CSV table of C-alpha atoms in Angstrom, one decimal:
chain,number,residue,atom,x,y,z
A,1,MET,CA,3.4,11.1,-26.1
A,2,LEU,CA,5.4,12.6,-23.3
A,3,CYS,CA,3.9,14.7,-20.5
A,4,LYS,CA,5.2,16.2,-17.3
A,5,ASN,CA,3.2,15.8,-14.1
A,6,ASN,CA,4.7,16.9,-10.8
A,7,SER,CA,8.3,16.7,-12.2
A,8,VAL,CA,7.7,13.1,-13.3
A,9,PHE,CA,8.0,12.4,-17.0
A,10,TRP,CA,5.5,9.9,-18.4
A,11,SER,CA,5.7,8.2,-21.8
A,12,ASP,CA,3.8,5.4,-23.4
A,13,GLU,CA,6.7,3.0,-22.8
A,14,LYS,CA,8.2,4.0,-19.4
A,15,VAL,CA,8.4,6.5,-16.6
A,16,ASN,CA,11.7,8.5,-16.2
A,17,ILE,CA,12.4,9.8,-12.7
A,18,ASP,CA,15.3,10.6,-10.4
A,19,VAL,CA,14.1,8.4,-7.5
A,20,CYS,CA,11.6,5.6,-7.2
A,21,ILE,CA,10.3,5.1,-3.6
A,22,ILE,CA,8.8,1.6,-2.9
A,23,GLY,CA,6.5,1.8,0.0
A,24,GLY,CA,3.9,4.5,0.9
A,25,GLY,CA,4.0,4.4,4.6
A,26,PRO,CA,5.0,7.3,6.9
A,27,CYS,CA,8.8,6.8,6.2
A,28,GLY,CA,8.3,6.5,2.5
A,29,LEU,CA,6.1,9.6,2.5
A,30,ALA,CA,8.7,11.5,4.6
A,31,ALA,CA,11.3,10.6,1.9
A,32,ALA,CA,9.0,11.9,-0.8
A,33,LEU,CA,8.6,15.2,1.0
A,34,ALA,CA,12.3,15.6,1.5
A,35,LEU,CA,13.0,14.9,-2.2
A,36,GLN,CA,10.1,17.2,-3.3
A,37,ASN,CA,11.5,20.1,-1.2
A,38,LYS,CA,14.8,19.7,-3.0
A,39,GLY,CA,13.2,19.7,-6.4
A,40,ILE,CA,14.2,16.1,-7.1
A,41,SER,CA,11.7,14.1,-9.2
A,42,TYR,CA,10.3,11.0,-7.6
A,43,CYS,CA,7.4,8.6,-7.6
A,44,VAL,CA,6.1,6.5,-4.7
A,45,ILE,CA,4.9,3.0,-5.5
A,46,GLU,CA,2.4,1.6,-2.9
A,47,LYS,CA,0.8,-1.8,-3.4
A,48,GLY,CA,-2.2,-0.7,-1.2
A,49,ASN,CA,-3.5,2.7,-0.3
A,50,VAL,CA,-1.7,5.5,1.5
A,51,VAL,CA,-0.1,4.3,4.8
A,52,ASN,CA,-1.6,0.9,4.1
A,53,THR,CA,0.1,-0.7,7.1
A,54,ILE,CA,-1.6,1.7,9.5
A,55,TYR,CA,-4.9,0.9,7.8
A,56,GLN,CA,-4.3,-2.7,8.7
A,57,TYR,CA,-3.8,-1.9,12.4
A,58,PRO,CA,-6.6,-2.9,14.8
A,59,THR,CA,-9.6,-0.6,14.5
A,60,HIS,CA,-9.1,1.0,17.9
A,61,GLN,CA,-5.3,0.9,18.0
A,62,THR,CA,-3.7,3.6,20.1
A,63,PHE,CA,-0.1,4.6,19.2
A,64,PHE,CA,2.8,4.3,21.6
A,65,SER,CA,4.2,7.6,20.3
A,66,SER,CA,2.7,11.1,20.8
A,67,SER,CA,1.3,12.9,17.8
A,68,GLU,CA,4.2,15.2,17.4
A,69,LYS,CA,6.6,12.3,17.0
A,70,LEU,CA,4.5,10.9,14.1
A,71,GLU,CA,4.8,14.2,12.2
A,72,ILE,CA,6.5,14.2,8.8
A,73,GLY,CA,7.7,17.1,6.6
A,74,ASN,CA,7.1,19.7,9.4
A,75,PHE,CA,3.4,19.3,8.9
A,76,PRO,CA,1.8,19.6,12.4
A,77,PHE,CA,-0.2,16.6,13.7
A,78,VAL,CA,-2.6,18.4,16.0
A,79,HIS,CA,-4.6,16.2,18.3
A,80,GLU,CA,-6.5,16.8,21.5
A,81,GLN,CA,-5.2,13.6,23.1
A,82,ARG,CA,-1.5,13.0,23.8
A,83,LYS,CA,-1.5,9.6,22.0
A,84,PRO,CA,-3.5,9.4,18.8
A,85,LYS,CA,-5.5,6.4,17.5
A,86,ARG,CA,-5.4,4.7,14.2
A,87,ILE,CA,-8.2,6.8,12.6
A,88,HIS,CA,-6.4,10.0,13.6
A,89,ALA,CA,-3.1,8.9,12.0
A,90,LEU,CA,-4.9,7.8,8.8
A,91,THR,CA,-6.5,11.3,8.5
A,92,TYR,CA,-3.2,13.0,9.2
A,93,TYR,CA,-1.2,11.2,6.6
A,94,ARG,CA,-4.0,11.5,4.0
A,95,GLU,CA,-3.9,15.3,4.5
A,96,VAL,CA,-0.1,15.4,4.2
A,97,VAL,CA,-0.4,13.7,0.8
A,98,LYS,CA,-3.2,15.9,-0.3
A,99,ARG,CA,-1.8,19.3,0.8
A,100,ASN,CA,1.6,18.6,-0.6
A,101,ASN,CA,0.3,17.0,-3.8
A,102,LEU,CA,2.7,14.0,-3.3
A,103,HIS,CA,3.2,11.9,-6.3
A,104,ILE,CA,2.0,8.4,-5.2
A,105,ARG,CA,0.8,5.5,-7.3
A,106,THR,CA,-1.5,3.5,-5.0
A,107,PHE,CA,-2.6,-0.2,-5.6
A,108,GLU,CA,0.5,-0.8,-7.7
A,109,LYS,CA,2.9,-3.5,-6.7
A,110,ALA,CA,6.7,-3.5,-7.4
A,111,LYS,CA,7.6,-6.8,-9.0
A,112,SER,CA,11.3,-6.3,-9.6
A,113,VAL,CA,14.1,-3.8,-9.3
A,114,THR,CA,17.1,-4.4,-11.6
A,115,LYS,CA,20.4,-2.5,-11.7
A,116,GLN,CA,21.2,-1.7,-15.3
A,117,SER,CA,24.6,-1.4,-17.1
A,118,ASP,CA,24.5,2.4,-17.0
A,119,GLY,CA,24.1,2.4,-13.2
A,120,THR,CA,20.4,3.3,-13.2
A,121,PHE,CA,17.5,1.1,-12.1
A,122,LYS,CA,14.7,-0.5,-13.9
A,123,ILE,CA,11.6,-1.0,-11.8
A,124,GLU,CA,8.8,-3.2,-13.1
A,125,THR,CA,5.3,-2.9,-11.4
A,126,ILE,CA,1.8,-4.1,-12.0
A,127,ASN,CA,-1.3,-2.0,-11.2
A,128,ARG,CA,-4.8,-2.8,-10.1
A,129,LYS,CA,-5.8,-3.4,-13.8
A,130,ASP,CA,-3.0,-6.0,-14.1
A,131,GLU,CA,-1.2,-3.6,-16.4
A,132,LYS,CA,2.6,-3.7,-16.4
A,133,ILE,CA,4.5,-0.4,-15.9
A,134,CYS,CA,8.2,0.2,-16.2
A,135,TYR,CA,10.2,2.9,-14.4
A,136,ASP,CA,13.7,4.1,-15.1
A,137,ALA,CA,15.3,5.7,-12.0
A,138,LYS,CA,18.7,6.9,-11.0
A,139,PHE,CA,18.1,5.9,-7.4
A,140,VAL,CA,15.7,3.6,-5.5
A,141,ILE,CA,14.5,3.9,-1.9
A,142,ILE,CA,13.0,0.8,-0.3
A,143,ALA,CA,10.6,1.7,2.6
A,144,THR,CA,8.4,-1.4,2.6
A,145,GLY,CA,8.3,-2.0,6.4
A,146,TYR,CA,7.6,-5.5,7.8
A,147,TYR,CA,3.8,-5.7,8.6
A,148,ASP,CA,3.0,-7.6,5.5
A,149,ASN,CA,5.0,-10.6,6.6
A,150,PRO,CA,3.8,-12.2,9.9
A,151,ASN,CA,6.1,-14.6,11.7
A,152,GLN,CA,4.9,-18.2,11.5
A,153,LEU,CA,4.4,-20.8,14.2
A,154,ASN,CA,5.3,-23.5,11.7
A,155,ILE,CA,3.0,-26.0,13.3
A,156,GLU,CA,0.2,-28.2,12.1
A,157,GLY,CA,-3.1,-26.4,11.7
A,158,GLU,CA,-1.7,-22.9,11.3
A,159,ASN,CA,-3.3,-22.4,7.9
A,160,LEU,CA,-6.8,-23.3,9.1
A,161,PRO,CA,-9.4,-20.6,8.4
A,162,HIS,CA,-10.1,-19.7,12.0
A,163,VAL,CA,-6.4,-19.0,12.6
A,164,HIS,CA,-5.3,-15.3,12.1
A,165,HIS,CA,-2.1,-13.4,12.2
A,166,TYR,CA,-3.8,-10.0,12.2
A,167,PHE,CA,-6.4,-8.6,14.6
A,168,ASN,CA,-9.0,-6.0,13.6
A,169,GLU,CA,-11.7,-5.8,16.3
A,170,GLY,CA,-13.3,-8.0,18.9
A,171,HIS,CA,-17.0,-7.9,18.0
A,172,PRO,CA,-17.2,-11.0,15.8
A,173,TYR,CA,-15.9,-13.1,18.7
A,174,TYR,CA,-18.6,-12.1,21.2
A,175,ASP,CA,-19.3,-15.1,23.6
A,176,LEU,CA,-16.6,-17.2,22.0
A,177,ASP,CA,-13.5,-18.8,23.4
A,178,VAL,CA,-10.4,-17.3,21.7
A,179,ALA,CA,-6.8,-18.3,22.0
A,180,VAL,CA,-4.2,-15.5,21.7
A,181,ILE,CA,-0.6,-16.7,21.1
A,182,GLY,CA,2.1,-14.3,22.0
A,183,GLY,CA,3.0,-12.0,24.9
A,184,LYS,CA,3.9,-8.6,23.5
A,185,ASN,CA,1.9,-5.5,22.5
A,186,SER,CA,-0.1,-7.0,19.6
A,187,ALA,CA,-1.2,-10.0,21.7
A,188,ILE,CA,-2.0,-8.0,24.8
A,189,ASP,CA,-4.0,-5.4,22.8
A,190,ALA,CA,-5.9,-8.1,21.0
A,191,ALA,CA,-6.8,-9.9,24.3
A,192,LEU,CA,-8.1,-6.6,25.8
A,193,GLU,CA,-10.2,-5.8,22.8
A,194,LEU,CA,-11.6,-9.4,22.8
A,195,GLN,CA,-12.5,-9.1,26.5
A,196,LYS,CA,-14.2,-5.8,26.0
A,197,ALA,CA,-16.3,-7.3,23.2
A,198,GLY,CA,-17.5,-10.1,25.4
A,199,ALA,CA,-15.2,-12.9,24.2
A,200,ARG,CA,-13.3,-15.2,26.5
A,201,PRO,CA,-9.6,-14.8,25.6
A,202,HIS,CA,-6.8,-17.0,26.8
A,203,VAL,CA,-3.2,-15.8,26.2
A,204,PHE,CA,-0.4,-18.3,25.8
A,205,TYR,CA,3.1,-16.9,26.0
A,206,ARG,CA,6.4,-18.8,26.0
A,207,GLY,CA,8.0,-16.3,28.3
A,208,SER,CA,8.0,-16.7,32.1
A,209,THR,CA,6.9,-13.2,32.8
A,210,TYR,CA,5.4,-10.1,31.0
A,211,SER,CA,7.5,-8.6,28.2
A,212,PRO,CA,9.2,-5.3,29.1
A,213,SER,CA,8.1,-4.0,25.7
A,214,ILE,CA,4.4,-3.9,26.7
A,215,LYS,CA,3.1,-0.4,26.7
A,216,PRO,CA,3.2,0.8,30.4
A,217,TRP,CA,-0.3,2.3,30.4
A,218,VAL,CA,-1.8,-1.0,29.0
A,219,LEU,CA,-0.2,-3.6,31.4
A,220,PRO,CA,-2.1,-2.6,34.6
A,221,GLU,CA,-5.4,-2.9,32.8
A,222,PHE,CA,-4.4,-6.3,31.4
A,223,GLU,CA,-3.2,-7.6,34.8
A,224,ALA,CA,-6.5,-6.4,36.3
A,225,CYS,CA,-8.4,-8.4,33.8
A,226,VAL,CA,-6.3,-11.5,34.5
A,227,LYS,CA,-6.8,-11.1,38.2
A,228,ALA,CA,-10.6,-10.7,37.7
A,229,GLY,CA,-10.7,-13.8,35.5
A,230,SER,CA,-12.0,-12.1,32.3
A,231,ILE,CA,-8.7,-12.9,30.6
A,232,GLN,CA,-6.7,-16.1,31.2
A,233,MET,CA,-2.9,-15.9,31.0
A,234,THR,CA,-0.6,-18.9,30.7
A,235,PHE,CA,3.2,-18.4,30.8
A,236,ASP,CA,6.0,-20.8,29.8
A,237,SER,CA,3.7,-22.4,27.3
A,238,CYS,CA,4.3,-23.6,23.7
A,239,VAL,CA,1.5,-24.2,21.2
A,240,ASN,CA,2.3,-27.4,19.3
A,241,LYS,CA,-0.7,-28.1,17.2
A,242,ILE,CA,-4.0,-26.4,16.1
A,243,THR,CA,-7.1,-28.3,15.2
A,244,ASP,CA,-10.6,-27.4,14.0
A,245,ASP,CA,-11.8,-26.8,17.5
A,246,GLY,CA,-8.8,-26.3,19.8
A,247,ILE,CA,-5.0,-26.2,20.4
A,248,TYR,CA,-2.4,-28.6,22.0
A,249,VAL,CA,-0.1,-26.8,24.4
A,250,THR,CA,3.1,-27.9,26.1
A,251,GLN,CA,3.6,-26.3,29.5
A,252,GLY,CA,6.0,-26.6,32.4
A,253,GLU,CA,9.3,-28.3,33.0
A,254,ASP,CA,7.9,-31.8,32.5
A,255,GLY,CA,6.7,-30.8,29.0
A,256,SER,CA,3.2,-32.2,29.6
A,257,GLU,CA,0.8,-31.6,26.7
A,258,THR,CA,-2.8,-30.4,27.3
A,259,TYR,CA,-5.7,-29.7,25.0
A,260,HIS,CA,-7.7,-26.5,25.1
A,261,PRO,CA,-10.9,-26.0,23.1
A,262,PHE,CA,-11.2,-22.7,21.2
A,263,HIS,CA,-13.4,-21.2,18.5
A,264,ALA,CA,-10.7,-19.0,17.0
A,265,VAL,CA,-6.9,-18.5,17.3
A,266,PHE,CA,-4.8,-15.3,17.0
A,267,ALA,CA,-1.1,-16.0,16.4
A,268,MET,CA,0.2,-12.5,17.4
A,269,ILE,CA,3.9,-13.4,17.4
A,270,GLY,CA,5.3,-10.5,15.4
A,271,TYR,CA,6.3,-9.7,11.8
A,272,HIS,CA,9.5,-9.5,9.7
A,273,PRO,CA,10.7,-7.7,6.5
A,274,ASP,CA,10.7,-9.3,3.1
A,275,HIS,CA,14.3,-10.4,3.0
A,276,SER,CA,13.9,-12.1,-0.4
A,277,PHE,CA,12.8,-8.8,-2.1
A,278,LEU,CA,16.0,-7.1,-1.0
A,279,SER,CA,18.2,-10.1,-1.7
A,280,LYS,CA,17.0,-10.2,-5.3
A,281,MET,CA,18.2,-6.6,-5.7
A,282,GLY,CA,21.7,-7.7,-4.5
A,283,VAL,CA,21.4,-6.3,-1.0
A,284,ASP,CA,23.4,-8.4,1.5
A,285,ILE,CA,21.3,-9.6,4.5
A,286,ASP,CA,22.7,-10.8,7.8
A,287,THR,CA,21.4,-14.4,8.2
A,288,GLU,CA,21.1,-14.1,12.0
A,289,THR,CA,19.6,-10.6,12.4
A,290,GLY,CA,17.9,-10.1,9.1
A,291,ARG,CA,19.6,-6.7,9.0
A,292,PRO,CA,20.5,-5.4,5.5
A,293,SER,CA,24.0,-4.1,4.7
A,294,PHE,CA,23.8,-0.3,4.7
A,295,SER,CA,25.6,2.9,5.8
A,296,GLU,CA,24.0,4.5,8.8
A,297,GLU,CA,25.3,7.9,7.6
A,298,THR,CA,23.6,7.8,4.2
A,299,MET,CA,21.1,4.8,4.5
A,300,GLU,CA,22.6,3.5,1.2
A,301,THR,CA,22.9,-0.3,0.9
A,302,ASN,CA,25.9,-2.2,-0.5
A,303,VAL,CA,24.2,-1.7,-3.9
A,304,ASP,CA,25.2,1.8,-5.2
A,305,GLY,CA,22.2,4.0,-5.5
A,306,LEU,CA,19.8,1.7,-3.5
A,307,PHE,CA,18.7,3.1,-0.2
A,308,ILE,CA,16.5,1.9,2.7
A,309,ALA,CA,14.2,3.9,5.0
A,310,GLY,CA,12.2,3.0,8.0
A,311,VAL,CA,11.9,-0.2,10.0
A,312,ILE,CA,13.3,-2.4,7.3
A,313,ALA,CA,16.7,-1.1,8.3
A,314,ALA,CA,16.4,-2.9,11.6
A,315,GLY,CA,16.1,-6.4,10.2
A,316,ASN,CA,14.2,-8.8,12.4
A,317,ASN,CA,14.3,-6.4,15.4
A,318,ALA,CA,10.9,-4.7,15.3
A,319,ASN,CA,11.7,-2.8,18.5
A,320,GLU,CA,14.6,-0.7,17.2
A,321,ILE,CA,13.1,1.6,14.5
A,322,PHE,CA,9.6,3.1,14.6
A,323,ILE,CA,7.9,6.0,12.8
A,324,GLU,CA,9.3,8.5,15.3
A,325,ASN,CA,12.9,7.7,14.3
A,326,GLY,CA,12.5,6.2,10.8
A,327,ARG,CA,10.8,9.4,9.6
A,328,PHE,CA,14.2,11.1,9.5
A,329,HIS,CA,15.8,8.7,7.1
A,330,GLY,CA,14.2,10.4,4.1
A,331,GLU,CA,16.0,13.7,4.8
A,332,VAL,CA,19.4,11.9,5.1
A,333,ILE,CA,18.8,10.1,1.8
A,334,ALA,CA,17.6,13.2,0.0
A,335,GLU,CA,20.7,15.1,1.0
A,336,THR,CA,22.9,12.3,-0.3
A,337,ILE,CA,21.0,12.1,-3.6
A,338,GLU,CA,21.2,15.9,-4.0
A,339,LYS,CA,25.0,15.8,-3.6
A,340,ARG,CA,25.2,12.9,-6.1
A,341,ASN,CA,23.2,14.8,-8.7
A,342,LYS,CA,25.3,17.9,-8.3
A,343,ASN,CA,28.5,15.9,-8.9
A,344,ARG,CA,27.2,14.2,-12.1
């Protein structure tokens, strides 16, 4: 049986498309819109739901970017406040998918991408029913981001059940002592939410002063809480060990170690892309920066026909590419693919 759905050809054995996009975040969706506008068949593979990374953000997260800088496909993001919150972004991107009838396969995980002898790609996935699906595509776009891979402390006790690398909201920690490890936006935001919910947060940061990357409208509020004593802040500190009821911290020039009791620990020390997934496809990765080998003019990697879009192009530097600039990668890629198709 062979049927056509939104320019994608389905058969009992496999799916034949021009482009397979792996990752259904804003940058992956922007690429899908660009391809669709050019009449190029595609399919988005997303292991969670639409913009799953944004769904995992803290419940009350406010974006650094204004709403117009989060827009994709010339679809207006109208919002009464200058900077939207997580819930507004979720609503916006759902509407983009719905109104443009984007072809996206949610809760389906890409297991492998293999370059075949004829130059096309074989993509193997598994869906929520544990069914294996095979796609044949002329081109592949990887737009998987980095939020699924938290940086590790690599210390004893990191895997204890009360230690977390993601923060949702502060309510469960009311009247509890909570350690927050890190000193950038995710750590500062978590500490503020914990304080508002009646927790007693203590932030431990290895830096000697506040990070310049902290959102400018957040830092004054945080400093006020530190001054008032509702949040404790310890600079030049390194957490060495986590136990069932506390942490061991080295602080100061003498390297003296102290113990601090806590009910919960949030290790908010950043995230990184899945280097192994790209490496298995043959993409060269810089061992120091984590940056994939690619052309900035086309976003094509060293593997012919394999492109990257969004923050994954920045390697380990999470402060270089955001939604507001990564959203334009899709148009660049679509133009390149359109030219390649015409020359075939």
